[in-house]
């Protein structure tokens, strides 16, 4: 329908079956890489007390300032739909005593998120992220492992060549106290050249001025003091080791001293994957260390690092790269029948084929044989099984190879085994439900 009465809200999309092929494939790749690295899956609720996000992401971040979907309960409690995953994971980590688990605690998620921003290509109001968080380890080797897994996922999705890894360190909170002063001093007197957002942020969160996308702000940022000059020896060492580990792992990166990320919880390592064609506007994913967050949320001092990628953006880049995930939904067999007796015999036949994991459809409706065969063609079925009154009487069934256009009459008994032989035992077989 071109102009339906009801449409989905602005910036919010249906995921249609063709896109679910991408979603399923991405989930499979993510699960595969996370599980083999010892991660376990977590889901946090779609909404949280608004304080969870304010406290963690930061009051002066774009997300908290203007991008949260807020609502109130009848008793006046304030909630927000989750705009990102890390805050909820840290809240759950503390609420469920996960700090008592062997460290590091490694969790991954594949979830919808919500941000009230201006929709455009690659930016939506409901979008999905896959992400992972590692809590309880400060060794830069874990930073390298998290980055390596992100990179390997991009490789297996076929988009790694289209992306660059941007890498920076923003030091510890202690390092940044001095840097904050340096930045405020540098920008004072230059306010007129700043955009409205940057003017406002100068005293709240001056580091955010470094990754503003406005041209004039970028020119000023390029001449601003550099964080390197205030980094402690410990922070430098962490970053040096990380780079050595990435070199060892063969992961290429571009050092980018302007990369600060838009969420306040980061410390030390920050990174993003940028499209070579679209630059920073449409990063597929980003992450970094957040050593102070668990404590800020009421827990013990717990170093941590994580990463999240946008699934819709990943799909966009896969499509641009001409990648089509495997289609596992192709119909194997169409069962056509004529007459009530044939239909009755077809129903258990269909179920037996399905139990072997063979994708089988048909045996419904009242259309003519040619109508049914037309449908089998449209569905691209590999085979058709045709059962008319004569076949029922003779105890046979017609097996038609749809690709070749050839057909033969075969005994009805044994047709299931024959089809399993022709198509092979499939993954969807009921036998596989309990197997890994
Ligand atoms: P983020 O950079 O805000 O980081 O989001 C990660 C990714 O989510 C982005 O690179 C982008 O692909 C996708 N994304 C964000 N907003 C939208 C949107 N409106 N529409 C479509 N895709 C979007 C975080 O969320 C951090 N929690 C990542 C992290 C995990 N850091 C540590 N652990």
Coordinates of C-alpha atoms and ligand atoms in Angstrom, one line a residue:
X1 CA 0.0 0.0 0.0
X2 CA 1.5 3.4 -1.0
X3 CA -0.4 5.6 1.5
X4 CA -1.7 3.5 4.3
X5 CA -3.9 5.0 7.0
X6 CA -1.4 4.0 9.8
X7 CA 2.4 4.3 9.6
X8 CA 5.2 3.5 12.0
X9 CA 6.3 6.6 14.0
X10 CA 9.1 8.8 12.6
X11 CA 12.5 7.2 12.9
X12 CA 11.1 3.8 13.8
X13 CA 11.1 0.9 11.4
X14 CA 9.7 -2.6 10.9
X15 CA 12.3 -5.3 10.4
X16 CA 10.9 -7.1 7.3
X17 CA 11.8 -10.7 6.5
X18 CA 14.6 -9.7 4.0
X19 CA 16.3 -7.6 6.7
X20 CA 15.9 -10.4 9.2
X21 CA 18.2 -12.4 7.1
X22 CA 20.8 -9.8 8.0
X23 CA 19.8 -9.6 11.6
X24 CA 19.9 -13.3 12.1
X25 CA 23.3 -13.6 10.4
X26 CA 24.8 -10.7 12.5
X27 CA 23.4 -12.3 15.7
X28 CA 24.9 -15.6 14.8
X29 CA 28.4 -14.1 14.1
X30 CA 28.2 -12.0 17.4
X31 CA 27.1 -15.0 19.4
X32 CA 29.8 -17.2 17.9
X33 CA 32.6 -14.7 18.7
X34 CA 31.4 -13.8 22.1
X35 CA 30.7 -17.4 23.3
X36 CA 34.0 -18.7 22.2
X37 CA 35.7 -15.9 24.2
X38 CA 33.8 -16.9 27.3
X39 CA 31.1 -14.2 27.2
X40 CA 27.6 -14.9 28.5
X41 CA 24.5 -13.1 27.3
X42 CA 22.5 -10.6 29.3
X43 CA 19.4 -8.6 28.6
X44 CA 18.5 -5.6 30.7
X45 CA 15.0 -4.0 30.7
X46 CA 13.8 -1.7 27.9
X47 CA 13.5 1.1 30.4
X48 CA 15.3 2.1 33.7
X49 CA 15.0 4.8 36.3
X50 CA 16.2 7.9 34.6
X51 CA 18.9 8.4 37.2
X52 CA 20.7 5.2 35.9
X53 CA 21.4 7.0 32.6
X54 CA 21.9 10.5 34.0
X55 CA 24.5 9.3 36.5
X56 CA 26.4 7.1 34.1
X57 CA 26.3 8.7 30.7
X58 CA 26.5 12.2 32.2
X59 CA 24.2 15.2 32.5
X60 CA 26.0 17.2 29.9
X61 CA 26.1 14.5 27.2
X62 CA 23.9 14.9 24.1
X63 CA 22.1 11.6 25.0
X64 CA 21.0 12.8 28.5
X65 CA 20.5 16.4 27.5
X66 CA 18.2 15.9 24.5
X67 CA 18.0 12.3 23.3
X68 CA 16.2 10.3 25.9
X69 CA 12.6 9.1 25.6
X70 CA 11.2 10.0 29.0
X71 CA 8.0 9.0 30.7
X72 CA 6.5 8.9 34.2
X73 CA 4.7 6.2 36.1
X74 CA 1.3 7.0 37.6
X75 CA 3.1 7.6 41.0
X76 CA 5.4 10.1 39.4
X77 CA 8.6 8.0 39.0
X78 CA 10.7 9.1 36.1
X79 CA 11.9 6.5 33.6
X80 CA 13.7 6.5 30.3
X81 CA 13.8 4.0 27.4
X82 CA 17.4 2.8 27.3
X83 CA 19.5 4.8 24.9
X84 CA 22.5 2.5 25.3
X85 CA 23.5 -0.7 27.0
X86 CA 26.4 -0.1 29.4
X87 CA 24.5 1.8 32.1
X88 CA 21.9 -1.0 32.5
X89 CA 24.6 -3.7 32.5
X90 CA 26.5 -2.0 35.3
X91 CA 23.3 -1.5 37.2
X92 CA 22.5 -5.2 36.8
X93 CA 26.1 -6.2 37.7
X94 CA 25.7 -4.4 41.0
X95 CA 22.1 -5.4 41.7
X96 CA 22.8 -9.1 41.2
X97 CA 26.1 -9.3 43.1
X98 CA 28.0 -10.2 39.9
X99 CA 31.1 -8.6 41.5
X100 CA 31.4 -11.8 43.5
X101 CA 31.8 -13.8 40.3
X102 CA 35.3 -14.8 39.0
X103 CA 36.9 -11.8 37.2
X104 CA 36.7 -10.6 34.6
X105 CA 32.9 -10.8 34.2
X106 CA 32.3 -11.0 30.5
X107 CA 28.8 -10.2 29.2
X108 CA 27.2 -9.5 25.8
X109 CA 23.9 -8.3 24.6
X110 CA 21.8 -7.8 21.4
X111 CA 19.1 -5.4 22.2
X112 CA 16.9 -2.6 20.9
X113 CA 17.8 1.0 22.1
X114 CA 16.0 4.3 21.8
X115 CA 17.3 7.8 21.1
X116 CA 15.2 10.8 20.4
X117 CA 17.3 12.3 17.7
X118 CA 16.8 13.7 14.2
X119 CA 16.3 10.6 12.0
X120 CA 18.6 10.4 8.9
X121 CA 20.5 7.7 7.0
X122 CA 21.9 5.3 9.7
X123 CA 20.4 7.2 12.6
X124 CA 17.0 6.1 14.0
X125 CA 14.9 6.6 17.1
X126 CA 14.7 2.8 17.7
X127 CA 17.8 0.9 16.7
X128 CA 19.6 -2.2 17.8
X129 CA 23.0 -2.7 19.2
X130 CA 25.1 -5.7 19.8
X131 CA 27.7 -5.0 22.5
X132 CA 29.9 -6.5 25.1
X133 CA 31.2 -5.5 28.5
X134 CA 34.2 -6.9 30.5
X135 CA 34.2 -5.9 34.2
X136 CA 37.0 -6.4 36.7
X137 CA 40.2 -6.3 34.6
X138 CA 42.5 -3.4 34.0
X139 CA 45.2 -5.1 31.9
X140 CA 45.5 -3.5 28.5
X141 CA 45.6 -7.0 27.1
X142 CA 41.8 -7.1 27.7
X143 CA 41.4 -3.8 25.8
X144 CA 43.3 -5.4 22.9
X145 CA 41.1 -8.5 23.1
X146 CA 37.8 -6.5 23.1
X147 CA 39.0 -4.5 20.1
X148 CA 40.2 -7.7 18.3
X149 CA 36.8 -9.4 18.8
X150 CA 35.0 -6.2 17.4
X151 CA 37.4 -6.3 14.4
X152 CA 36.9 -10.0 13.8
X153 CA 33.1 -9.6 13.9
X154 CA 33.5 -6.9 11.2
X155 CA 35.7 -9.2 9.2
X156 CA 33.2 -12.1 9.4
X157 CA 30.4 -9.7 8.4
X158 CA 32.4 -8.7 5.3
X159 CA 32.8 -5.0 6.2
X160 CA 36.2 -4.8 7.9
X161 CA 37.8 -3.5 4.7
X162 CA 35.4 -0.6 4.5
X163 CA 36.2 0.6 8.1
X164 CA 39.1 2.2 9.9
X165 CA 39.7 1.7 13.6
X166 CA 40.1 5.1 15.3
X167 CA 42.1 4.8 18.5
X168 CA 42.8 7.3 21.3
X169 CA 43.4 7.5 25.0
X170 CA 41.7 10.1 27.1
X171 CA 43.7 9.2 30.2
X172 CA 42.4 8.9 33.8
X173 CA 40.0 11.2 35.5
X174 CA 43.0 12.6 37.4
X175 CA 44.8 13.4 34.1
X176 CA 41.8 15.2 32.8
X177 CA 41.4 17.6 35.7
X178 CA 44.4 19.5 34.5
X179 CA 43.4 19.1 30.9
X180 CA 40.0 20.6 31.6
X181 CA 41.6 23.7 33.0
X182 CA 43.9 24.0 29.9
X183 CA 41.0 23.7 27.5
X184 CA 38.9 26.3 29.3
X185 CA 41.8 28.7 29.3
X186 CA 42.4 28.0 25.6
X187 CA 38.8 28.6 24.5
X188 CA 38.2 31.6 26.8
X189 CA 38.0 34.6 24.5
X190 CA 37.3 32.4 21.5
X191 CA 33.6 31.8 22.4
X192 CA 32.3 33.8 19.5
X193 CA 33.6 31.3 17.0
X194 CA 32.0 28.3 18.7
X195 CA 28.6 26.8 17.9
X196 CA 25.8 27.1 20.5
X197 CA 26.3 23.6 21.8
X198 CA 30.0 24.2 22.4
X199 CA 29.5 27.6 24.0
X200 CA 27.2 25.9 26.5
X201 CA 29.5 22.9 27.0
X202 CA 32.7 24.9 27.5
X203 CA 32.3 25.1 31.3
X204 CA 30.3 21.8 31.8
X205 CA 32.4 19.4 29.7
X206 CA 35.1 21.1 27.6
X207 CA 36.4 17.8 26.2
X208 CA 33.3 17.4 24.2
X209 CA 34.4 20.5 22.2
X210 CA 37.1 18.4 20.6
X211 CA 34.8 16.1 18.7
X212 CA 32.2 18.7 17.6
X213 CA 31.3 18.2 14.0
X214 CA 30.9 22.0 13.2
X215 CA 33.6 23.3 10.9
X216 CA 34.7 26.3 12.9
X217 CA 34.7 24.3 16.1
X218 CA 36.9 21.7 14.4
X219 CA 39.4 24.3 13.3
X220 CA 39.7 25.6 16.8
X221 CA 39.9 22.0 18.2
X222 CA 42.8 21.2 15.9
X223 CA 44.9 23.9 17.5
X224 CA 43.8 23.3 21.1
X225 CA 46.1 21.9 23.8
X226 CA 46.7 18.1 23.5
X227 CA 45.8 15.6 26.1
X228 CA 49.1 13.8 25.6
X229 CA 50.9 16.6 27.4
X230 CA 49.1 15.9 30.7
X231 CA 48.9 12.1 30.6
X232 CA 50.4 10.3 33.6
X233 CA 53.2 7.8 33.1
X234 CA 50.7 5.0 34.0
X235 CA 48.2 6.2 31.4
X236 CA 50.9 6.4 28.7
X237 CA 52.2 2.9 29.6
X238 CA 48.6 1.5 29.3
X239 CA 48.2 3.0 25.8
X240 CA 51.7 2.0 24.7
X241 CA 51.1 -1.6 25.7
X242 CA 47.6 -1.7 24.0
X243 CA 49.2 -0.5 20.8
X244 CA 51.9 -3.2 21.0
X245 CA 49.3 -5.9 21.6
X246 CA 47.2 -4.7 18.7
X247 CA 50.3 -4.8 16.5
X248 CA 50.9 -8.3 17.7
X249 CA 47.3 -9.2 16.8
X250 CA 47.7 -7.6 13.4
X251 CA 44.9 -5.1 14.0
X252 CA 45.5 -1.9 12.1
X253 CA 44.5 1.4 13.8
X254 CA 44.7 5.2 13.2
X255 CA 45.7 7.3 16.1
X256 CA 43.1 10.1 16.5
X257 CA 43.8 12.5 19.3
X258 CA 40.4 14.2 18.7
X259 CA 38.4 11.1 19.5
X260 CA 36.8 11.6 22.9
X261 CA 33.4 9.8 22.6
X262 CA 30.1 11.3 23.6
X263 CA 29.5 9.5 26.9
X264 CA 31.0 10.8 30.1
X265 CA 32.0 7.5 31.6
X266 CA 35.1 6.8 29.5
X267 CA 38.7 6.7 30.8
X268 CA 41.9 5.7 29.0
X269 CA 41.2 3.7 25.8
X270 CA 38.5 4.9 23.4
X271 CA 37.9 3.6 19.9
X272 CA 35.5 3.7 17.1
X273 CA 35.1 2.0 13.7
X274 CA 34.5 4.6 11.0
X275 CA 33.3 4.1 7.5
X276 CA 36.1 4.9 5.0
X277 CA 33.4 6.5 2.8
X278 CA 31.4 8.5 5.5
X279 CA 33.9 9.2 8.2
X280 CA 32.9 10.0 11.8
X281 CA 29.2 10.7 11.1
X282 CA 28.3 7.1 10.8
X283 CA 30.5 5.1 13.1
X284 CA 29.4 1.4 13.0
X285 CA 30.5 1.0 16.6
X286 CA 32.5 2.4 19.4
X287 CA 33.6 1.7 22.9
X288 CA 36.3 2.2 25.5
X289 CA 37.3 1.8 29.1
X290 CA 35.1 3.0 31.9
X291 CA 37.2 2.4 35.0
X292 CA 35.2 4.8 37.2
X293 CA 31.7 3.8 36.3
X294 CA 31.0 0.9 38.7
X295 CA 32.2 3.0 41.6
X296 CA 30.1 6.0 40.4
X297 CA 27.1 3.7 40.4
X298 CA 27.7 2.6 44.0
X299 CA 30.0 -0.3 43.7
X300 CA 33.7 -1.0 44.4
X301 CA 36.5 0.3 42.3
X302 CA 36.1 -1.9 39.2
X303 CA 38.0 -1.4 36.0
X304 CA 36.0 -2.2 32.9
X305 CA 35.9 -1.9 29.1
X306 CA 33.2 -2.5 26.5
X307 CA 32.1 -1.9 22.9
X308 CA 28.7 -1.6 21.1
X309 CA 27.9 -1.5 17.4
X310 CA 24.7 -0.4 15.6
X311 CA 23.0 -3.3 13.8
X312 CA 21.1 -1.2 11.3
X313 CA 24.3 0.7 10.4
X314 CA 26.2 -2.6 10.1
X315 CA 23.4 -3.8 7.7
X316 CA 23.7 -0.6 5.7
X317 CA 27.4 -1.2 5.2
X318 CA 26.9 -4.9 4.4
X319 CA 24.4 -3.9 1.7
X320 CA 26.8 -1.2 0.4
X321 CA 29.5 -3.9 0.2
X322 CA 27.0 -6.1 -1.8
X323 CA 27.0 -8.7 0.9
X324 CA 23.9 -11.0 1.2
X325 CA 23.7 -13.3 4.1
X326 CA 22.8 -16.9 3.5
X327 CA 19.1 -17.4 3.0
X328 CA 18.1 -20.3 5.2
X329 CA 14.4 -19.8 4.6
X330 CA 14.2 -21.2 1.1
X331 CA 11.4 -23.6 0.5
X332 CA 12.6 -27.1 -0.1
X333 CA 9.3 -28.8 -1.0
X334 CA 5.9 -27.7 -2.0
X335 CA 3.1 -30.3 -1.5
X336 CA 0.2 -30.0 -4.0
X337 CA -2.9 -32.0 -3.6
X338 CA -6.3 -32.5 -5.2
X339 CA -9.3 -33.8 -3.3
X340 CA -10.1 -34.3 0.4
X341 CA -8.5 -37.7 0.7
X342 CA -5.2 -36.5 -0.8
X343 CA -5.2 -33.5 1.5
X344 CA -5.7 -35.7 4.5
X345 CA -2.7 -37.9 3.4
X346 CA -0.6 -34.7 2.8
X347 CA -0.9 -33.3 6.2
X348 CA 1.0 -36.0 8.1
X349 CA 3.5 -36.2 5.2
X350 CA 4.3 -32.5 5.6
X351 CA 4.9 -32.8 9.3
X352 CA 7.2 -35.8 8.8
X353 CA 9.2 -33.8 6.3
X354 CA 9.4 -30.8 8.6
X355 CA 10.6 -33.1 11.5
X356 CA 13.6 -33.9 9.3
X357 CA 14.2 -30.1 9.0
X358 CA 13.0 -29.9 5.4
X359 CA 11.2 -26.6 4.8
X360 CA 7.8 -27.8 3.5
X361 CA 4.7 -25.8 2.6
X362 CA 1.4 -26.5 0.9
X363 CA -1.7 -28.6 1.2
X364 CA -4.0 -25.7 2.0
X365 CA -6.6 -23.9 0.1
X366 CA -8.8 -25.0 -2.8
X367 CA -6.9 -23.8 -5.8
X368 CA -6.5 -25.9 -9.0
X369 CA -3.4 -28.0 -9.7
X370 CA -2.0 -25.3 -12.0
X371 CA -2.7 -22.6 -9.4
X372 CA -0.8 -24.7 -6.8
X373 CA 2.1 -25.3 -9.2
X374 CA 2.3 -21.6 -10.0
X375 CA 2.7 -20.9 -6.3
X376 CA 5.4 -23.6 -6.0
X377 CA 7.2 -21.7 -8.8
X378 CA 6.8 -18.3 -7.1
X379 CA 8.2 -19.7 -3.9
X380 CA 11.2 -21.1 -5.7
X381 CA 10.6 -24.5 -4.2
X382 CA 13.3 -27.1 -5.1
X383 CA 10.8 -30.0 -5.4
X384 CA 7.1 -30.5 -5.5
X385 CA 5.2 -33.5 -4.3
X386 CA 1.9 -33.9 -6.0
X387 CA -0.9 -36.1 -4.7
X388 CA -4.1 -36.5 -6.7
X389 CA -6.9 -39.0 -6.5
X390 CA -5.2 -41.5 -8.8
X391 CA -2.0 -41.4 -6.8
X392 CA -3.9 -42.0 -3.6
X393 CA -5.6 -45.0 -5.1
X394 CA -2.3 -46.4 -6.5
X395 CA -0.3 -45.7 -3.3
X396 CA 2.1 -43.4 -5.3
X397 CA 3.1 -39.7 -5.3
X398 CA 4.6 -37.5 -8.1
X399 CA 8.0 -36.1 -7.3
X400 CA 8.8 -33.1 -9.5
X401 CA 12.2 -31.5 -9.6
X402 CA 11.3 -27.9 -10.1
X403 CA 14.7 -26.7 -11.3
X404 CA 15.0 -29.3 -14.0
X405 CA 11.3 -29.5 -14.8
X406 CA 11.4 -33.3 -14.7
X407 CA 9.1 -35.6 -12.8
X408 CA 8.6 -39.2 -11.8
X409 CA 5.9 -41.3 -10.0
X410 CA 7.3 -43.0 -6.9
X411 CA 5.8 -45.1 -4.1
X412 CA 4.1 -43.1 -1.4
X413 CA 5.7 -45.2 1.3
X414 CA 9.4 -44.3 1.6
X415 CA 8.9 -40.8 0.1
X416 CA 10.1 -39.2 3.3
X417 CA 13.4 -41.2 3.3
X418 CA 13.8 -40.4 -0.4
X419 CA 13.5 -36.7 0.2
X420 CA 15.9 -36.8 3.1
X421 CA 18.3 -38.6 0.8
X422 CA 17.9 -36.0 -1.9
X423 CA 18.0 -32.9 0.4
X424 CA 20.2 -34.2 3.3
X425 CA 19.3 -34.1 6.9
X426 CA 18.8 -30.5 7.6
X427 CA 19.7 -28.2 10.5
X428 CA 16.1 -27.5 11.4
X429 CA 15.6 -31.2 12.2
X430 CA 13.8 -31.8 15.5
X431 CA 16.8 -34.0 16.4
X432 CA 19.0 -31.0 16.5
X433 CA 17.0 -29.0 19.0
X434 CA 18.9 -30.4 22.0
X435 CA 22.2 -30.6 20.3
X436 CA 24.7 -27.8 20.1
Ligands
LIG1 P1 27.6 4.8 21.0 O1 28.8 5.2 20.3 O2 26.7 5.8 21.6 O3 28.2 3.9 22.2 O4 26.8 3.8 20.2 C1 27.4 2.7 19.6 C2 26.8 2.5 18.2 O5 25.4 2.4 18.2 C3 27.1 3.6 17.2 O6 28.4 3.5 16.7 C4 26.1 3.4 16.1 O7 26.4 2.4 15.2 C5 24.9 2.9 16.9 N1 23.9 4.0 17.2 C6 24.0 4.9 18.1 N2 22.9 5.7 18.0 C7 22.2 5.3 16.9 C8 21.0 5.7 16.3 N3 20.3 6.8 16.7 N4 20.6 5.0 15.2 C9 21.3 4.0 14.7 N5 22.4 3.5 15.3 C10 22.9 4.2 16.4 C11 27.4 3.3 23.2 O8 26.3 3.2 23.1 C12 28.3 2.7 24.3 N6 27.3 2.1 25.3 C13 29.2 1.7 23.8 C14 30.0 1.0 24.9 C15 29.8 -0.2 25.4 N7 31.0 1.6 25.5 C16 31.5 0.8 26.5 N8 30.7 -0.3 26.4

